[in-house]
Coordinates of C-alpha atoms and ligand atoms in Angstrom, one line a residue:
M220 CA 2.6 -24.0 -12.2
I221 CA 3.5 -20.4 -12.5
I222 CA 4.4 -18.6 -15.6
V223 CA 6.9 -15.8 -15.0
M224 CA 6.7 -13.1 -17.7
K225 CA 9.7 -11.1 -18.8
S226 CA 10.0 -7.7 -17.1
Q227 CA 9.5 -6.0 -20.4
A228 CA 6.6 -8.2 -21.5
T229 CA 3.8 -6.1 -23.0
E230 CA 0.1 -6.2 -21.8
K231 CA -0.8 -7.7 -25.2
Q232 CA 1.7 -10.6 -24.6
I233 CA 0.3 -11.1 -21.1
E234 CA -3.2 -11.2 -22.5
E235 CA -2.2 -13.7 -25.1
V236 CA -0.6 -16.0 -22.6
I237 CA -3.8 -15.9 -20.4
R238 CA -5.9 -16.7 -23.5
W239 CA -3.7 -19.6 -24.4
I240 CA -3.9 -21.0 -20.8
E241 CA -7.6 -20.8 -21.0
S242 CA -7.7 -22.4 -24.4
V243 CA -6.0 -25.5 -23.0
G244 CA -8.5 -25.8 -20.2
F245 CA -6.7 -24.2 -17.3
T246 CA -7.5 -21.0 -15.4
A247 CA -5.1 -18.1 -15.2
H248 CA -4.6 -16.1 -12.1
P249 CA -2.3 -13.1 -13.0
S250 CA -0.5 -11.1 -10.4
R251 CA 0.7 -7.8 -11.8
G252 CA 3.7 -6.6 -9.8
V253 CA 5.7 -3.4 -10.3
E254 CA 8.7 -5.4 -11.7
R255 CA 6.9 -8.1 -13.7
T256 CA 3.7 -10.2 -14.0
I257 CA 3.4 -13.7 -12.9
I258 CA 0.5 -15.9 -13.8
G259 CA -0.7 -18.8 -11.6
V260 CA -2.0 -21.7 -13.7
I261 CA -4.6 -23.8 -12.0
G262 CA -6.3 -26.9 -13.3
D263 CA -6.1 -30.7 -13.5
E264 CA -2.7 -31.6 -12.0
R265 CA -2.5 -34.7 -14.3
Q266 CA -2.4 -32.5 -17.4
K267 CA 0.1 -30.0 -16.2
E268 CA 2.9 -31.2 -18.5
G269 CA 1.1 -29.6 -21.4
I270 CA 1.5 -26.2 -19.8
K271 CA 5.2 -26.3 -20.4
Q272 CA 4.4 -25.5 -24.0
A273 CA 3.8 -21.9 -22.8
Q274 CA 7.6 -21.5 -22.9
R275 CA 7.3 -20.9 -26.6
L276 CA 5.0 -17.9 -26.2
E277 CA 6.3 -14.4 -26.6
G278 CA 7.1 -12.5 -23.4
V279 CA 7.4 -15.7 -21.3
E280 CA 10.6 -15.9 -19.2
K281 CA 10.2 -19.2 -17.4
I282 CA 7.8 -21.7 -16.0
I283 CA 8.2 -23.0 -12.5
P284 CA 6.2 -25.6 -10.6
I285 CA 4.6 -24.6 -7.4
L286 CA 5.5 -27.2 -4.9
K287 CA 3.1 -26.2 -2.1
P288 CA -0.3 -27.9 -2.1
Y289 CA -1.9 -24.5 -1.8
K290 CA -0.9 -22.8 -5.0
L291 CA -2.8 -19.5 -5.3
A292 CA -2.4 -18.8 -1.5
S293 CA 1.4 -19.4 -1.6
R294 CA 3.9 -16.6 -1.8
E295 CA 5.3 -18.1 -4.9
S296 CA 2.2 -17.3 -7.0
H297 CA 1.9 -13.6 -6.0
Q298 CA 4.2 -10.6 -6.0
G299 CA 4.3 -8.9 -2.6
N300 CA 1.4 -8.8 -0.2
T301 CA -2.3 -8.9 -1.0
M302 CA -4.1 -5.8 0.2
V303 CA -7.8 -6.3 0.6
T304 CA -9.7 -3.0 0.1
V305 CA -13.0 -2.3 1.9
G306 CA -14.2 1.2 1.1
R307 CA -11.4 3.4 2.3
V308 CA -9.9 0.7 4.5
K309 CA -7.0 -1.4 3.3
I310 CA -6.3 -4.7 5.1
G311 CA -2.8 -6.0 4.7
G312 CA -1.2 -2.6 4.1
P313 CA 0.8 -0.4 6.5
E314 CA -2.2 0.4 8.7
F315 CA -3.2 -1.9 11.6
V316 CA -6.9 -2.5 11.1
V317 CA -9.4 -3.0 13.9
M318 CA -12.7 -4.7 13.4
A319 CA -14.8 -4.4 16.6
G320 CA -18.3 -4.9 17.8
P321 CA -20.6 -7.3 19.6
C322 CA -20.6 -11.0 19.1
A323 CA -24.2 -10.9 18.0
V324 CA -26.6 -8.3 16.6
E325 CA -29.2 -8.0 19.4
S326 CA -31.2 -4.9 18.7
Q327 CA -30.9 -1.6 16.8
E328 CA -30.1 0.3 20.0
Q329 CA -27.3 -2.1 21.0
L330 CA -25.7 -2.2 17.5
L331 CA -25.9 1.6 17.0
E332 CA -24.4 2.2 20.5
A333 CA -21.6 -0.3 19.7
A334 CA -21.0 1.4 16.3
Y335 CA -20.5 4.8 17.9
I336 CA -18.2 3.3 20.6
V337 CA -16.0 1.4 18.1
K338 CA -15.8 4.4 15.8
K339 CA -15.0 6.8 18.6
G340 CA -12.1 4.4 19.6
G341 CA -10.8 4.5 16.0
A342 CA -11.9 1.1 14.7
Q343 CA -12.4 1.0 11.0
I344 CA -14.9 -1.9 10.7
L345 CA -18.0 -2.9 12.8
R346 CA -18.5 -6.6 13.5
G347 CA -21.8 -8.3 14.5
G348 CA -23.2 -11.7 13.8
A349 CA -26.7 -12.1 12.5
Y350 CA -26.3 -15.9 12.1
K351 CA -24.6 -17.5 15.1
P352 CA -23.2 -21.0 14.9
R353 CA -23.8 -22.2 18.5
T354 CA -22.5 -25.3 20.3
S355 CA -26.0 -25.8 21.9
P356 CA -29.2 -25.8 19.8
Y357 CA -30.9 -24.1 22.8
S358 CA -28.6 -21.0 22.7
F359 CA -29.6 -17.9 20.8
Q360 CA -29.0 -18.6 17.1
G361 CA -28.9 -14.9 15.9
M362 CA -31.5 -12.5 14.5
E363 CA -30.9 -13.8 11.0
E364 CA -32.3 -11.6 8.2
E365 CA -33.7 -9.1 10.7
G366 CA -30.2 -8.8 12.1
L367 CA -28.8 -8.2 8.6
K368 CA -31.3 -5.3 8.1
L369 CA -30.2 -3.8 11.4
L370 CA -26.6 -4.1 10.3
E371 CA -27.5 -2.2 7.1
Q372 CA -29.3 0.6 8.9
V373 CA -26.4 1.1 11.4
R374 CA -23.8 0.8 8.6
V375 CA -25.5 3.8 6.9
K376 CA -26.3 5.8 10.0
A377 CA -22.8 5.4 11.6
S378 CA -21.1 5.3 8.2
I379 CA -18.9 2.3 8.9
P380 CA -18.3 -0.9 6.9
V381 CA -19.6 -4.1 8.5
I382 CA -18.4 -7.7 8.8
T383 CA -20.8 -10.5 9.5
E384 CA -20.8 -14.3 9.4
V385 CA -22.5 -16.5 6.9
V386 CA -23.0 -20.1 8.0
N387 CA -24.9 -21.6 5.1
S388 CA -24.3 -21.8 1.4
T389 CA -27.9 -20.9 0.6
D390 CA -27.6 -17.6 2.6
V391 CA -24.4 -16.3 0.9
D392 CA -26.2 -14.1 -1.7
L393 CA -28.4 -12.6 1.0
V394 CA -25.6 -12.0 3.5
E395 CA -23.5 -10.5 0.6
S396 CA -26.2 -8.0 -0.2
Y397 CA -25.8 -6.5 3.3
A398 CA -22.2 -7.1 4.4
D399 CA -18.9 -5.5 3.4
I400 CA -16.9 -8.6 4.5
L401 CA -18.2 -12.1 4.7
Q402 CA -17.0 -14.0 7.8
I403 CA -16.5 -17.8 7.7
G404 CA -16.3 -19.0 11.2
A405 CA -14.0 -21.5 12.8
R406 CA -16.6 -24.3 12.7
N407 CA -17.0 -23.8 8.9
V408 CA -13.4 -23.7 7.9
Q409 CA -13.7 -27.0 6.1
N410 CA -17.3 -26.6 4.9
F411 CA -16.1 -26.9 1.3
P412 CA -19.4 -26.1 -0.5
L413 CA -19.6 -22.9 1.6
L414 CA -16.0 -22.0 0.8
K415 CA -16.7 -22.6 -3.0
K416 CA -19.8 -20.4 -2.7
V417 CA -18.1 -17.5 -1.1
G418 CA -15.3 -18.0 -3.7
H419 CA -17.9 -16.8 -6.2
A420 CA -18.9 -13.8 -4.1
T421 CA -17.7 -10.3 -5.0
K422 CA -17.2 -9.3 -1.3
P423 CA -14.0 -10.0 0.6
V424 CA -14.0 -13.1 2.9
L425 CA -12.5 -13.3 6.4
L426 CA -11.6 -17.0 6.9
K427 CA -11.1 -18.1 10.5
R428 CA -8.8 -20.9 11.4
G429 CA -10.7 -23.8 13.0
M430 CA -10.0 -24.8 16.5
M431 CA -8.6 -28.1 15.1
T432 CA -7.1 -27.1 11.8
T433 CA -3.4 -27.0 11.0
I434 CA -1.9 -24.0 9.3
E435 CA -1.6 -26.0 6.1
E436 CA -5.3 -27.0 6.3
L437 CA -6.2 -23.3 6.8
L438 CA -4.3 -22.4 3.7
M439 CA -6.0 -25.2 1.7
S440 CA -9.3 -23.8 2.8
A441 CA -8.2 -20.4 1.6
E442 CA -7.2 -22.1 -1.7
Y443 CA -10.9 -23.2 -2.2
I444 CA -12.0 -19.5 -2.1
L445 CA -9.1 -18.3 -4.3
A446 CA -9.5 -21.0 -6.9
A447 CA -13.2 -20.2 -7.2
G448 CA -12.2 -16.7 -8.3
N449 CA -12.4 -14.5 -5.1
P450 CA -8.9 -13.1 -4.6
N451 CA -9.8 -11.1 -1.5
V452 CA -9.3 -13.4 1.4
I453 CA -8.2 -12.4 5.0
L454 CA -7.0 -15.1 7.3
C455 CA -7.8 -15.0 11.0
E456 CA -6.1 -16.9 13.9
R457 CA -8.6 -17.2 16.7
G458 CA -7.1 -19.8 19.0
I459 CA -6.9 -23.6 18.8
R460 CA -7.9 -26.4 21.1
T461 CA -5.1 -27.7 23.3
F462 CA -4.9 -29.5 26.7
E463 CA -5.0 -26.0 28.4
T464 CA -8.3 -25.2 30.0
A465 CA -7.5 -21.8 31.7
T466 CA -8.4 -20.0 28.5
R467 CA -11.3 -20.8 26.0
N468 CA -8.7 -21.7 23.4
T469 CA -4.9 -21.3 23.1
L470 CA -3.9 -18.3 20.9
D471 CA -1.4 -19.7 18.4
I472 CA 0.6 -16.5 18.1
S473 CA 3.3 -18.2 16.1
A474 CA 0.7 -18.9 13.4
V475 CA 1.0 -15.2 12.5
P476 CA 4.7 -15.1 11.4
V477 CA 4.4 -18.6 10.0
L478 CA 1.4 -17.6 7.8
K479 CA 3.2 -14.4 6.8
S480 CA 6.1 -16.4 5.5
L481 CA 3.9 -18.9 3.6
T482 CA 1.2 -16.6 2.1
H483 CA 0.7 -13.2 0.6
L484 CA -2.8 -12.9 2.2
P485 CA -3.4 -10.6 5.1
V486 CA -3.4 -12.2 8.6
I487 CA -5.4 -10.9 11.6
V488 CA -5.9 -12.2 15.1
D489 CA -9.2 -12.6 17.1
P490 CA -8.0 -12.3 20.7
S491 CA -11.6 -12.6 22.1
H492 CA -12.5 -16.1 21.0
A493 CA -8.9 -17.2 21.9
A494 CA -9.1 -15.8 25.4
G495 CA -12.7 -16.3 26.4
Q496 CA -12.3 -13.8 29.2
W497 CA -12.1 -10.0 28.7
Q498 CA -9.1 -9.7 31.1
Y499 CA -6.8 -11.4 28.6
V500 CA -8.0 -9.7 25.5
I501 CA -5.9 -6.5 25.7
P502 CA -2.6 -8.3 26.3
L503 CA -3.3 -10.8 23.4
A504 CA -4.3 -7.9 21.1
R505 CA -1.0 -6.1 21.9
A506 CA 0.8 -9.4 21.1
A507 CA -1.0 -9.5 17.8
A508 CA 0.2 -6.0 16.8
A509 CA 3.7 -6.8 18.1
V510 CA 4.0 -10.1 16.2
G511 CA 3.1 -8.5 12.8
A512 CA -0.6 -9.2 12.4
D513 CA -2.4 -6.9 10.0
G514 CA -5.2 -6.3 12.4
I515 CA -7.6 -7.7 15.0
L516 CA -11.2 -8.8 15.2
V517 CA -12.3 -8.0 18.7
E518 CA -15.6 -8.2 20.6
V519 CA -16.9 -5.0 22.2
H520 CA -20.3 -4.6 23.8
P521 CA -21.9 -1.4 25.2
H522 CA -23.0 -3.5 28.2
P523 CA -21.2 -6.8 28.4
E524 CA -23.1 -7.9 31.4
K525 CA -26.3 -7.9 29.4
A526 CA -24.8 -9.5 26.2
I527 CA -26.8 -12.4 24.9
C528 CA -23.7 -14.0 23.5
D529 CA -20.0 -14.0 24.6
G530 CA -20.4 -11.3 27.2
A531 CA -17.5 -12.7 29.4
Q532 CA -15.0 -12.0 26.6
S533 CA -16.5 -8.7 25.4
L534 CA -14.7 -5.5 26.3
K535 CA -16.7 -2.7 27.8
P536 CA -16.3 0.8 26.1
E537 CA -13.6 2.1 28.5
K538 CA -11.5 -1.0 28.1
F539 CA -11.8 -0.8 24.3
Y540 CA -10.6 2.8 24.3
Q541 CA -7.7 1.7 26.5
L542 CA -6.9 -1.1 24.0
M543 CA -6.9 1.3 21.1
D544 CA -4.5 3.6 22.9
E545 CA -2.2 0.7 23.6
L546 CA -2.4 -0.5 20.0
R547 CA -1.4 2.9 18.8
A548 CA 1.5 2.9 21.2
V549 CA 2.7 -0.5 20.0
S550 CA 2.3 0.4 16.3
S551 CA 4.3 3.6 16.8
V552 CA 7.2 1.8 18.3
L553 CA 7.2 -0.8 15.6
R554 CA 7.3 1.8 12.8
H555 CA 10.6 3.2 14.1
Ligands
PEP201 C1 -17.5 -15.1 16.1 O1 -16.7 -14.4 15.5 O2 -18.5 -14.6 16.7 C2 -17.4 -16.5 16.1 C3 -18.4 -17.3 16.2 O3 -16.1 -16.9 16.1 P1 -15.4 -18.4 15.9 O4 -16.0 -18.8 14.6 O5 -14.0 -18.0 15.8 O6 -15.8 -19.2 17.0
MN202 MN1 -18.4 -14.5 19.7

């Protein structure tokens, strides 16, 4: 259900409605817009009839059911677009945000070099995995806590926020103490205990679509995080599995406008894991900007030929600079 407050409702009336919702055992998720406030009411679906009593409270205009199975993620429950703030960076606003860096943290030298490259190109956020979910148990699994410490050092030295993946519920507190954004990878999109855990975190969460999840399933996964209390969720399309084998995955570019129509959350694209080969990354990233994504997450390595992980899809510095120039060109055309 959502409770729509009258446009002239006072802050006191809004607070009273929230208190009442909580007193009857539901949770209130207010969205304060310029025009009016709307309050998402979440709780046991079987008892939702009781919420209709809120109609009698002062300042309430109307109560409407949310028909979508994902309630807090749906456009109905929120005024306008959600903007996720990370330091001075706003994801989901007018600026196209670039998160770039190596697949995995390999050494201080590698990460620092990558940080300077991505900063020089104009990226706002540095990526790098300390925990790597790998298909093979024999592949490099990441530097783990040591990698997190390197991220922290480079974050301070290069003065750039960092995004890194968390793969296990028991590591969330640790990863959160180092990262500016917590990444949930494609393979964990339906790891519900992990989603609930990051839902209690104070840092924003970037949630990747799984290679076999529908758009609705992705939104239901986002709902787990939102319902647990974390409103700062960024969605990421990173390619899905199809019959096509020429690319690592098939970038579902239509997921961007579809998600934009269904949810208020920011939507970004990862062209690297979709393509699997660096040659396709720049065209796919251009497509992401043109289709209306809020940004990209892209793999860049100072020396891709030496990368321990995902070297084939990593851009070398010159290609990354070229990509950034092209993105600026696409964005300037779109703004006209
Ligand atoms: C990654 O971003 O390094 C990663 C493992 O991506 P995905 O979860 O999309 O495979
Ligand atoms: Mn990777």
